[in-house]
JSON list of C-alpha atoms in Angstrom, two decimals:
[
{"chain": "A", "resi": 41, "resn": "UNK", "atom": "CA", "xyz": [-70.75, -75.97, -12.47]},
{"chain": "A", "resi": 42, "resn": "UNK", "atom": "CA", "xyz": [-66.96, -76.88, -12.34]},
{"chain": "A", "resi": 43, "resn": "UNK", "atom": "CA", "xyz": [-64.99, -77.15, -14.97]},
{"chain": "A", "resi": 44, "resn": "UNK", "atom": "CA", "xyz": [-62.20, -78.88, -12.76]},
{"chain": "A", "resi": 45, "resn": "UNK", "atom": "CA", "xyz": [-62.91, -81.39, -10.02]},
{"chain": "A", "resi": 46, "resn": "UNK", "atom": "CA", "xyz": [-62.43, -80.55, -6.43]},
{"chain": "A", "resi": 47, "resn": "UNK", "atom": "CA", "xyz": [-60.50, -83.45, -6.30]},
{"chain": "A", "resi": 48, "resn": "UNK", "atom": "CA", "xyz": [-57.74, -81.63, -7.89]},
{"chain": "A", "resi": 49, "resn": "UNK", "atom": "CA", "xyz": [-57.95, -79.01, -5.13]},
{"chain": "A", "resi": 50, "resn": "UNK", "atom": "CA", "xyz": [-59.20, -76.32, -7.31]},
{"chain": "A", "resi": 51, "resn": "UNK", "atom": "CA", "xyz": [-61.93, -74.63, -6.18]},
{"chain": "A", "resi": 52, "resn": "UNK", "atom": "CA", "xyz": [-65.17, -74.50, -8.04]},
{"chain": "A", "resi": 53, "resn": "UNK", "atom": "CA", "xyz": [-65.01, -71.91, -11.22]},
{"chain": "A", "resi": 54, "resn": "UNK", "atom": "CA", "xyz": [-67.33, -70.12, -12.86]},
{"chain": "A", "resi": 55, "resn": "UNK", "atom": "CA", "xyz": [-67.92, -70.84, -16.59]},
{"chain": "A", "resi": 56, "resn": "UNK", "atom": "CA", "xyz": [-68.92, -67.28, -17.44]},
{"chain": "A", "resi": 57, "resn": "UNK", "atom": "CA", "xyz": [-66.58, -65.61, -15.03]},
{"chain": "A", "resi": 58, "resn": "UNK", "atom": "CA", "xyz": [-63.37, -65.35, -17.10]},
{"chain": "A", "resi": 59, "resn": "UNK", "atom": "CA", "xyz": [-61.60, -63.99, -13.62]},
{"chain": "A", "resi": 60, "resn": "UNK", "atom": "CA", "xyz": [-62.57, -67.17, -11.57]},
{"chain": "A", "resi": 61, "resn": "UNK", "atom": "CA", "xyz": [-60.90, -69.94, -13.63]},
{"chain": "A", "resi": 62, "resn": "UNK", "atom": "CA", "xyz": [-58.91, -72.13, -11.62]},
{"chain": "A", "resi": 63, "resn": "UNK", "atom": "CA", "xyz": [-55.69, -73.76, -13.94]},
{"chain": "A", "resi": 64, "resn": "UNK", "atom": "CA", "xyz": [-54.70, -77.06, -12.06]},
{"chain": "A", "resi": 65, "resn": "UNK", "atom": "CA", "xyz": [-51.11, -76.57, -11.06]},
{"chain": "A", "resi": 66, "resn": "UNK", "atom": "CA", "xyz": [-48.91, -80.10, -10.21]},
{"chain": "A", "resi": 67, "resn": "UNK", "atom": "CA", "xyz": [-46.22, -77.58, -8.23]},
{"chain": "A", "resi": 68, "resn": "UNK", "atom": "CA", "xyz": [-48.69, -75.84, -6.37]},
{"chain": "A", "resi": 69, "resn": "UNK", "atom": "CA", "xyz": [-47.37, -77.24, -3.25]},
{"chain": "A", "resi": 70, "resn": "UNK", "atom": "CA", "xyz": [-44.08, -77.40, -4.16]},
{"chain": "A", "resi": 71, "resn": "UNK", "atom": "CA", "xyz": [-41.95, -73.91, -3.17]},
{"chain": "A", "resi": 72, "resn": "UNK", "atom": "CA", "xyz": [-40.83, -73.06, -6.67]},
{"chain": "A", "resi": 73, "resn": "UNK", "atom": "CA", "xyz": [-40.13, -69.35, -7.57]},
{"chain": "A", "resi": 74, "resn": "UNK", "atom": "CA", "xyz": [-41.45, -70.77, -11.38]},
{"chain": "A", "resi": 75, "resn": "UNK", "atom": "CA", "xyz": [-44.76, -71.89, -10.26]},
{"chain": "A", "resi": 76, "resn": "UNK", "atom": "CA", "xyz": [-45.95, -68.64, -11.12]},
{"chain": "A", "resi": 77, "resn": "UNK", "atom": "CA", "xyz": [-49.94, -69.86, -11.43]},
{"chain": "A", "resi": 78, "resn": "UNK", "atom": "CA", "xyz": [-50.59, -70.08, -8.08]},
{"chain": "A", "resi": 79, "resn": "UNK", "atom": "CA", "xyz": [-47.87, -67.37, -6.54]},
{"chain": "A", "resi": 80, "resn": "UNK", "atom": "CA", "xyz": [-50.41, -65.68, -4.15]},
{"chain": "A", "resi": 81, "resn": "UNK", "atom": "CA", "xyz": [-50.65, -69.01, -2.17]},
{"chain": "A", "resi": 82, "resn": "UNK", "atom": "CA", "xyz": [-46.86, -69.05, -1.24]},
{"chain": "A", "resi": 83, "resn": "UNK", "atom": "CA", "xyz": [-46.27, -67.00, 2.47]},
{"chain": "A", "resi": 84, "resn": "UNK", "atom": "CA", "xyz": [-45.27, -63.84, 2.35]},
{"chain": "A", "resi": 85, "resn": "UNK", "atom": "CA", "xyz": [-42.12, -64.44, 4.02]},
{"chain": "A", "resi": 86, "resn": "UNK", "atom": "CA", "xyz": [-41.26, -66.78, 0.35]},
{"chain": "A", "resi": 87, "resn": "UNK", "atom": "CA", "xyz": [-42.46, -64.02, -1.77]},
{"chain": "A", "resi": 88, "resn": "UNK", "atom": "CA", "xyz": [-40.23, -61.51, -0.06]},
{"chain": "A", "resi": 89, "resn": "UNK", "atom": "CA", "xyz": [-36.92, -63.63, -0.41]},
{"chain": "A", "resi": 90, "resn": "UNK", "atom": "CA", "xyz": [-37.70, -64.67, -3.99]},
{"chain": "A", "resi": 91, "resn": "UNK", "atom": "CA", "xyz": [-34.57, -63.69, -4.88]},
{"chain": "A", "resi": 92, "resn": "UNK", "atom": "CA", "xyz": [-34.26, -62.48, -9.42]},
{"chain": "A", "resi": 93, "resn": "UNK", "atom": "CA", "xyz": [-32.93, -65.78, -10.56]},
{"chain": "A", "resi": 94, "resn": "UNK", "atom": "CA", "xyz": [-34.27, -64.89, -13.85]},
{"chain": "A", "resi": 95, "resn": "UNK", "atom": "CA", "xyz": [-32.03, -61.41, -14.32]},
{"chain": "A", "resi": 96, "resn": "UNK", "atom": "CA", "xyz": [-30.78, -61.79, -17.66]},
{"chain": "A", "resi": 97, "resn": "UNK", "atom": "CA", "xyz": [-27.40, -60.13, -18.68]},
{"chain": "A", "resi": 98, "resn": "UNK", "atom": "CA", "xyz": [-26.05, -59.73, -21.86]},
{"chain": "A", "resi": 99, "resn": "UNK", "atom": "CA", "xyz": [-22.42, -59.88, -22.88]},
{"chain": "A", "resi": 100, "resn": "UNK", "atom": "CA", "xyz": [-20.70, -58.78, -26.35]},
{"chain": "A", "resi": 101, "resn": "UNK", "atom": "CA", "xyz": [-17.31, -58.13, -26.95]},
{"chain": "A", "resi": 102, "resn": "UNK", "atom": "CA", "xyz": [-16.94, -55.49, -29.57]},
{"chain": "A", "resi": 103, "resn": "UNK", "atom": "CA", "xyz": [-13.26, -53.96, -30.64]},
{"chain": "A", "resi": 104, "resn": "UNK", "atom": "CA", "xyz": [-13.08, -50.88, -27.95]},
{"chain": "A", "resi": 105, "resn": "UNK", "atom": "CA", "xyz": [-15.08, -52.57, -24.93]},
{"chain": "A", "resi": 106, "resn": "UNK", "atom": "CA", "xyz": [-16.74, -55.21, -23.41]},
{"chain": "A", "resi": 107, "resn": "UNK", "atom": "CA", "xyz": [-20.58, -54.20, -23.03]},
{"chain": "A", "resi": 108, "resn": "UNK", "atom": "CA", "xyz": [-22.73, -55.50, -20.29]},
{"chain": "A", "resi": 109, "resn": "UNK", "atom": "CA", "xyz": [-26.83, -55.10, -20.83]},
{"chain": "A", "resi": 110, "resn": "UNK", "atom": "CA", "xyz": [-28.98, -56.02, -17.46]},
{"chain": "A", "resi": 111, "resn": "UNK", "atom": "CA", "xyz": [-32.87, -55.78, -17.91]},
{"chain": "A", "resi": 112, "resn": "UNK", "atom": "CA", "xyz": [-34.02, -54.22, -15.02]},
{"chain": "A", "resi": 113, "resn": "UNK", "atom": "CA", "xyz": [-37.98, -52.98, -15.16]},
{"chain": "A", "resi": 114, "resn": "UNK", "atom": "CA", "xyz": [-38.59, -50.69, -12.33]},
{"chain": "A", "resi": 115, "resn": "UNK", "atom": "CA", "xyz": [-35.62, -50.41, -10.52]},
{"chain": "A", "resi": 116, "resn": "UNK", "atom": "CA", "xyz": [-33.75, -46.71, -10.44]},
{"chain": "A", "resi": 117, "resn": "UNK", "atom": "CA", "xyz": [-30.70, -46.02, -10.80]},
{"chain": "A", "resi": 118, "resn": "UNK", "atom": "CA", "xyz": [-30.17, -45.78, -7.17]},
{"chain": "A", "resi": 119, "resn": "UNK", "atom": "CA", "xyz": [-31.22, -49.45, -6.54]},
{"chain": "A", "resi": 120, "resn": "UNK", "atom": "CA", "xyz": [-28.64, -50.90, -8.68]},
{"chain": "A", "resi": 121, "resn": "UNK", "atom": "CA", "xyz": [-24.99, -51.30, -7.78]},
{"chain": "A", "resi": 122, "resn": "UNK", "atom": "CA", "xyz": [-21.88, -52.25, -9.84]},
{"chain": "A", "resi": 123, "resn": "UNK", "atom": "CA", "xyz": [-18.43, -53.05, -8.30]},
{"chain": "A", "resi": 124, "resn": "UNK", "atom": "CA", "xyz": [-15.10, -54.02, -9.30]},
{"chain": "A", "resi": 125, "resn": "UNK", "atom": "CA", "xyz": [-14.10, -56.77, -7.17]},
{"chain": "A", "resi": 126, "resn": "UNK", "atom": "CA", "xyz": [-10.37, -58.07, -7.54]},
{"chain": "A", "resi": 127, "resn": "UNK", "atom": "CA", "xyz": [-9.44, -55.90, -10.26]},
{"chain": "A", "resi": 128, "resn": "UNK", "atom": "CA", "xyz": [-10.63, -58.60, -12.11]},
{"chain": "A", "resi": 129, "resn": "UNK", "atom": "CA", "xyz": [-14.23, -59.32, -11.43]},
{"chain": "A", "resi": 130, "resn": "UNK", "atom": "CA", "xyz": [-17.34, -56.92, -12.15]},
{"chain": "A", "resi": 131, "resn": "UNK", "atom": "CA", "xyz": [-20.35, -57.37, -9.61]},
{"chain": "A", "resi": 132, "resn": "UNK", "atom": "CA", "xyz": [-24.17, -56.12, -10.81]},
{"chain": "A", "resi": 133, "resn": "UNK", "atom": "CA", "xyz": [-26.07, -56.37, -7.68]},
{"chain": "A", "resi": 134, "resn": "UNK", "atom": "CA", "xyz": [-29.52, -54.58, -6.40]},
{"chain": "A", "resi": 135, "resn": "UNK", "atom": "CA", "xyz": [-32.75, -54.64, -4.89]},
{"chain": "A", "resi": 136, "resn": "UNK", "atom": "CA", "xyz": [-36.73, -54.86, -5.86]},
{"chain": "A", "resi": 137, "resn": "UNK", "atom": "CA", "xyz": [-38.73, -54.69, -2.83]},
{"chain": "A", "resi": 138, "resn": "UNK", "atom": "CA", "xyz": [-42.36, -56.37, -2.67]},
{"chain": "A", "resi": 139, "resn": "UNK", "atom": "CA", "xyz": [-45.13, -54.19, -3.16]},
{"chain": "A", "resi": 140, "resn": "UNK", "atom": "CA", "xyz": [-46.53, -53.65, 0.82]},
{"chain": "A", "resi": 141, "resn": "UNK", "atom": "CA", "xyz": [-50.31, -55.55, 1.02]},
{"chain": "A", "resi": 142, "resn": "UNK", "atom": "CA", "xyz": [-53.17, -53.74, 2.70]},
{"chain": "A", "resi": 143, "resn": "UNK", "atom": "CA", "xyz": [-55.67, -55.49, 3.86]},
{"chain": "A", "resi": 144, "resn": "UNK", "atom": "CA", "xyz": [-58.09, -54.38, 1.76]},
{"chain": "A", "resi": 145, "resn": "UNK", "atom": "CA", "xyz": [-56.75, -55.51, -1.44]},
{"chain": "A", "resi": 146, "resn": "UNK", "atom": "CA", "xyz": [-57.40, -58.67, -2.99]},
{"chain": "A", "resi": 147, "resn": "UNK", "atom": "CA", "xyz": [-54.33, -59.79, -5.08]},
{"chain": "A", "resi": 148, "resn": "UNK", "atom": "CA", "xyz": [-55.12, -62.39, -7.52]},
{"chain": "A", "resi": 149, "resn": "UNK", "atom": "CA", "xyz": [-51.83, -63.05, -8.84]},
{"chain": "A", "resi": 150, "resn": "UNK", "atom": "CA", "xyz": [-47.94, -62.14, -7.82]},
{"chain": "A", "resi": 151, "resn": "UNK", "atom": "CA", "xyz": [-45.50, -62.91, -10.96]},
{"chain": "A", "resi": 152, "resn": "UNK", "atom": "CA", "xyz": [-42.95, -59.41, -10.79]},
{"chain": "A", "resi": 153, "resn": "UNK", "atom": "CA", "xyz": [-39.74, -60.81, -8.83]},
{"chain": "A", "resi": 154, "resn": "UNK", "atom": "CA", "xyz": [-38.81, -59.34, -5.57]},
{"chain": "A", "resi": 155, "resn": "UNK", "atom": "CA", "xyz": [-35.90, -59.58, -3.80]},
{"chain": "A", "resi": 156, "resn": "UNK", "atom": "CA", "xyz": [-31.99, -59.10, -4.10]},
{"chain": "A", "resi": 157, "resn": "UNK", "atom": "CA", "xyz": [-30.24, -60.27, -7.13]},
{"chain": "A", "resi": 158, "resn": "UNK", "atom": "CA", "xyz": [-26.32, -60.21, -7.85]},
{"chain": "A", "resi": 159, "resn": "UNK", "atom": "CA", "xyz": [-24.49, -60.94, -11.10]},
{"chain": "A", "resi": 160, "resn": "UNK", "atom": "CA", "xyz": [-20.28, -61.60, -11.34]},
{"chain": "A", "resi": 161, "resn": "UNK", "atom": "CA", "xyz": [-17.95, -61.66, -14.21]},
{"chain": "A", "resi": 162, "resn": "UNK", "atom": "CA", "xyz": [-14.52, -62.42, -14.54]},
{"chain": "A", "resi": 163, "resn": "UNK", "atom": "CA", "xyz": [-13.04, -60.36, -17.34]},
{"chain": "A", "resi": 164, "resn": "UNK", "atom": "CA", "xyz": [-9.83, -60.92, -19.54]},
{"chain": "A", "resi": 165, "resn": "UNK", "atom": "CA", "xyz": [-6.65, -59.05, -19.25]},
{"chain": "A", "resi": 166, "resn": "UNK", "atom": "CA", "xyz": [-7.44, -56.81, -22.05]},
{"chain": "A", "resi": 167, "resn": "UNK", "atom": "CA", "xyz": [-10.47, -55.05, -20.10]},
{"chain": "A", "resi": 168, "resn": "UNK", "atom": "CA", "xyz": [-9.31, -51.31, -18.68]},
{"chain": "A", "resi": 169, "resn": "UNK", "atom": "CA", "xyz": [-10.70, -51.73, -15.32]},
{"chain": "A", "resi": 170, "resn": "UNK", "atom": "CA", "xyz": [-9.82, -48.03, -14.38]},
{"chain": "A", "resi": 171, "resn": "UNK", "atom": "CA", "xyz": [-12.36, -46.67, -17.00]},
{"chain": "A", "resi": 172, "resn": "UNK", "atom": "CA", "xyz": [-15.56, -48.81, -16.67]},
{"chain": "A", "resi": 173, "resn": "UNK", "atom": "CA", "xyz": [-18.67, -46.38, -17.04]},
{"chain": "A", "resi": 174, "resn": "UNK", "atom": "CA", "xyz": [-22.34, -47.06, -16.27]},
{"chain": "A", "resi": 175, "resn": "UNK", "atom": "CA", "xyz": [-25.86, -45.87, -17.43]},
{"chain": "A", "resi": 176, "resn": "UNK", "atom": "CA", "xyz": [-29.43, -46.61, -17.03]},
{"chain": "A", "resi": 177, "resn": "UNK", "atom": "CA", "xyz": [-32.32, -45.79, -19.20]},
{"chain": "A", "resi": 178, "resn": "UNK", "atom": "CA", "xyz": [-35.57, -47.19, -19.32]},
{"chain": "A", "resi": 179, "resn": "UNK", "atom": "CA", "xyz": [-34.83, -49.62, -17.13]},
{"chain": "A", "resi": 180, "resn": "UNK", "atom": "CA", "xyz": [-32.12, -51.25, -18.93]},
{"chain": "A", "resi": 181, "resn": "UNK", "atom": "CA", "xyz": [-28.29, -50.89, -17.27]},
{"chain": "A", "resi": 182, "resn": "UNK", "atom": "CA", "xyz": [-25.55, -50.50, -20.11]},
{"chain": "A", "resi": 183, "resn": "UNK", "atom": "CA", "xyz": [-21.95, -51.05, -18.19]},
{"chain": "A", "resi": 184, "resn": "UNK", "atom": "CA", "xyz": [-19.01, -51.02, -20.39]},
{"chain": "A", "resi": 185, "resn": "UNK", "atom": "CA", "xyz": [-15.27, -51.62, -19.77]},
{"chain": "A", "resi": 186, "resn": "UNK", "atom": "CA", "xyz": [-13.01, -50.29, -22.29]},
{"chain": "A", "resi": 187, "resn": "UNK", "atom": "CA", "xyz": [-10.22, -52.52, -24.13]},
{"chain": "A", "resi": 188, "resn": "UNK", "atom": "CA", "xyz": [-6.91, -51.99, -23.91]},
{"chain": "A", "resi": 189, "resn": "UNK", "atom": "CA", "xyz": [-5.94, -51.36, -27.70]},
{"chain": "A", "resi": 190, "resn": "UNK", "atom": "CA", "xyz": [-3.91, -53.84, -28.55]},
{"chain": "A", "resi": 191, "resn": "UNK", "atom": "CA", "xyz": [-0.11, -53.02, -29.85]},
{"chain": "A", "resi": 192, "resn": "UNK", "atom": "CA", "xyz": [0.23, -53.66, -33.83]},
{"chain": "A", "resi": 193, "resn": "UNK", "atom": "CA", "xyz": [3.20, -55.01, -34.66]},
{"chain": "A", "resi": 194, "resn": "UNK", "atom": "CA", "xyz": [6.04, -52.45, -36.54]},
{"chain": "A", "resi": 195, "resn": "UNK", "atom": "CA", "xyz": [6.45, -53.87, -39.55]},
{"chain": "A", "resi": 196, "resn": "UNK", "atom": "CA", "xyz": [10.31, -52.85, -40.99]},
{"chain": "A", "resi": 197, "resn": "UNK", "atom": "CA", "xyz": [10.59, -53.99, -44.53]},
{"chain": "A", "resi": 198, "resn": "UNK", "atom": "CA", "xyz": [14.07, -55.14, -44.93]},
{"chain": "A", "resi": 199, "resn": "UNK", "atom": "CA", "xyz": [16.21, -54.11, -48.10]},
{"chain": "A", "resi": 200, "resn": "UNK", "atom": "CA", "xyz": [17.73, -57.25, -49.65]},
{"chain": "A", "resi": 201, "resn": "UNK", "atom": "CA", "xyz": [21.28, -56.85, -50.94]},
{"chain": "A", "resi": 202, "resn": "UNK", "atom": "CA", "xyz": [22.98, -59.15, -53.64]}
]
């Protein structure tokens, strides 16, 4: 029995095997890092140059630093670089390689990214680019880049005469 058509180019599914369902996918065909249903059918040359276009970074300004967050699941420390590029410009850049395949191993779906990623930000003038620090813990990368503290004005009360 099929619960999709073989028109569709799905290939017949078993109702009681949960495991064999076959989704219809219109991007199948189409070489889209998103198209995440039917990832085992792209080469493995795509899959290995997949590059992390979905690395999110978070940025927050609080009123010592600037504090960069980077999710990064299963990379070490080691993996991940960060550079200061201009004396202006901080670079988060590193590498997940693809899982090798053995022959004997049936993969039935491939959604982890692999590939290289990079990240650059242009900071202000008030960022102390002599004193950024890095971490990594659980897989998350905490940069921060200390503010210069900003000079409060000298107030001088004046002493009016008269």
């Amino acid at each position: 029995m099929s619960l999709i058509p073989s028109w569709f180019g799905g290939r017949r599914s078993n109702v009681f095997d949960a495991f064999s369902l076959d989704l219809w996918d219109p991007f199948k065909d189409f070489p889209l890092p998103s198209s995440s249903l039917f990832a085992s059918n792209f080469p493995q040359t795509f899959r290995e140059n997949t590059a992390f276009v979905n690395t999110r970074i978070d940025w927050k300004e609080t009123p010592e630093a600037h504090v960069f967050k980077a999710d990064l699941p299963g990379l070490k420390k080691e993996e991940v670089k960060v550079e200061i590029e201009d004396d202006r410009v901080i670079q988060i850049s590193g590498e997940r390689n693809v899982e090798k395949e053995d022959k004997n191993e049936t993969w039935h779906r491939v959604e982890r990214s692999s590939g290289k990623f990079m990240r650059r930000f242009g900071l202000p003038e008030n960022a102390r680019m002599d004193q950024v620090k890095a971490s990594m813990e659980n897989g998350v990368l905490t940069v921060t880049v200390p503010k210069v503290e900003e000079k409060k004005p000298e107030v001088k009360a004046i002493e009016i005469s008269g």
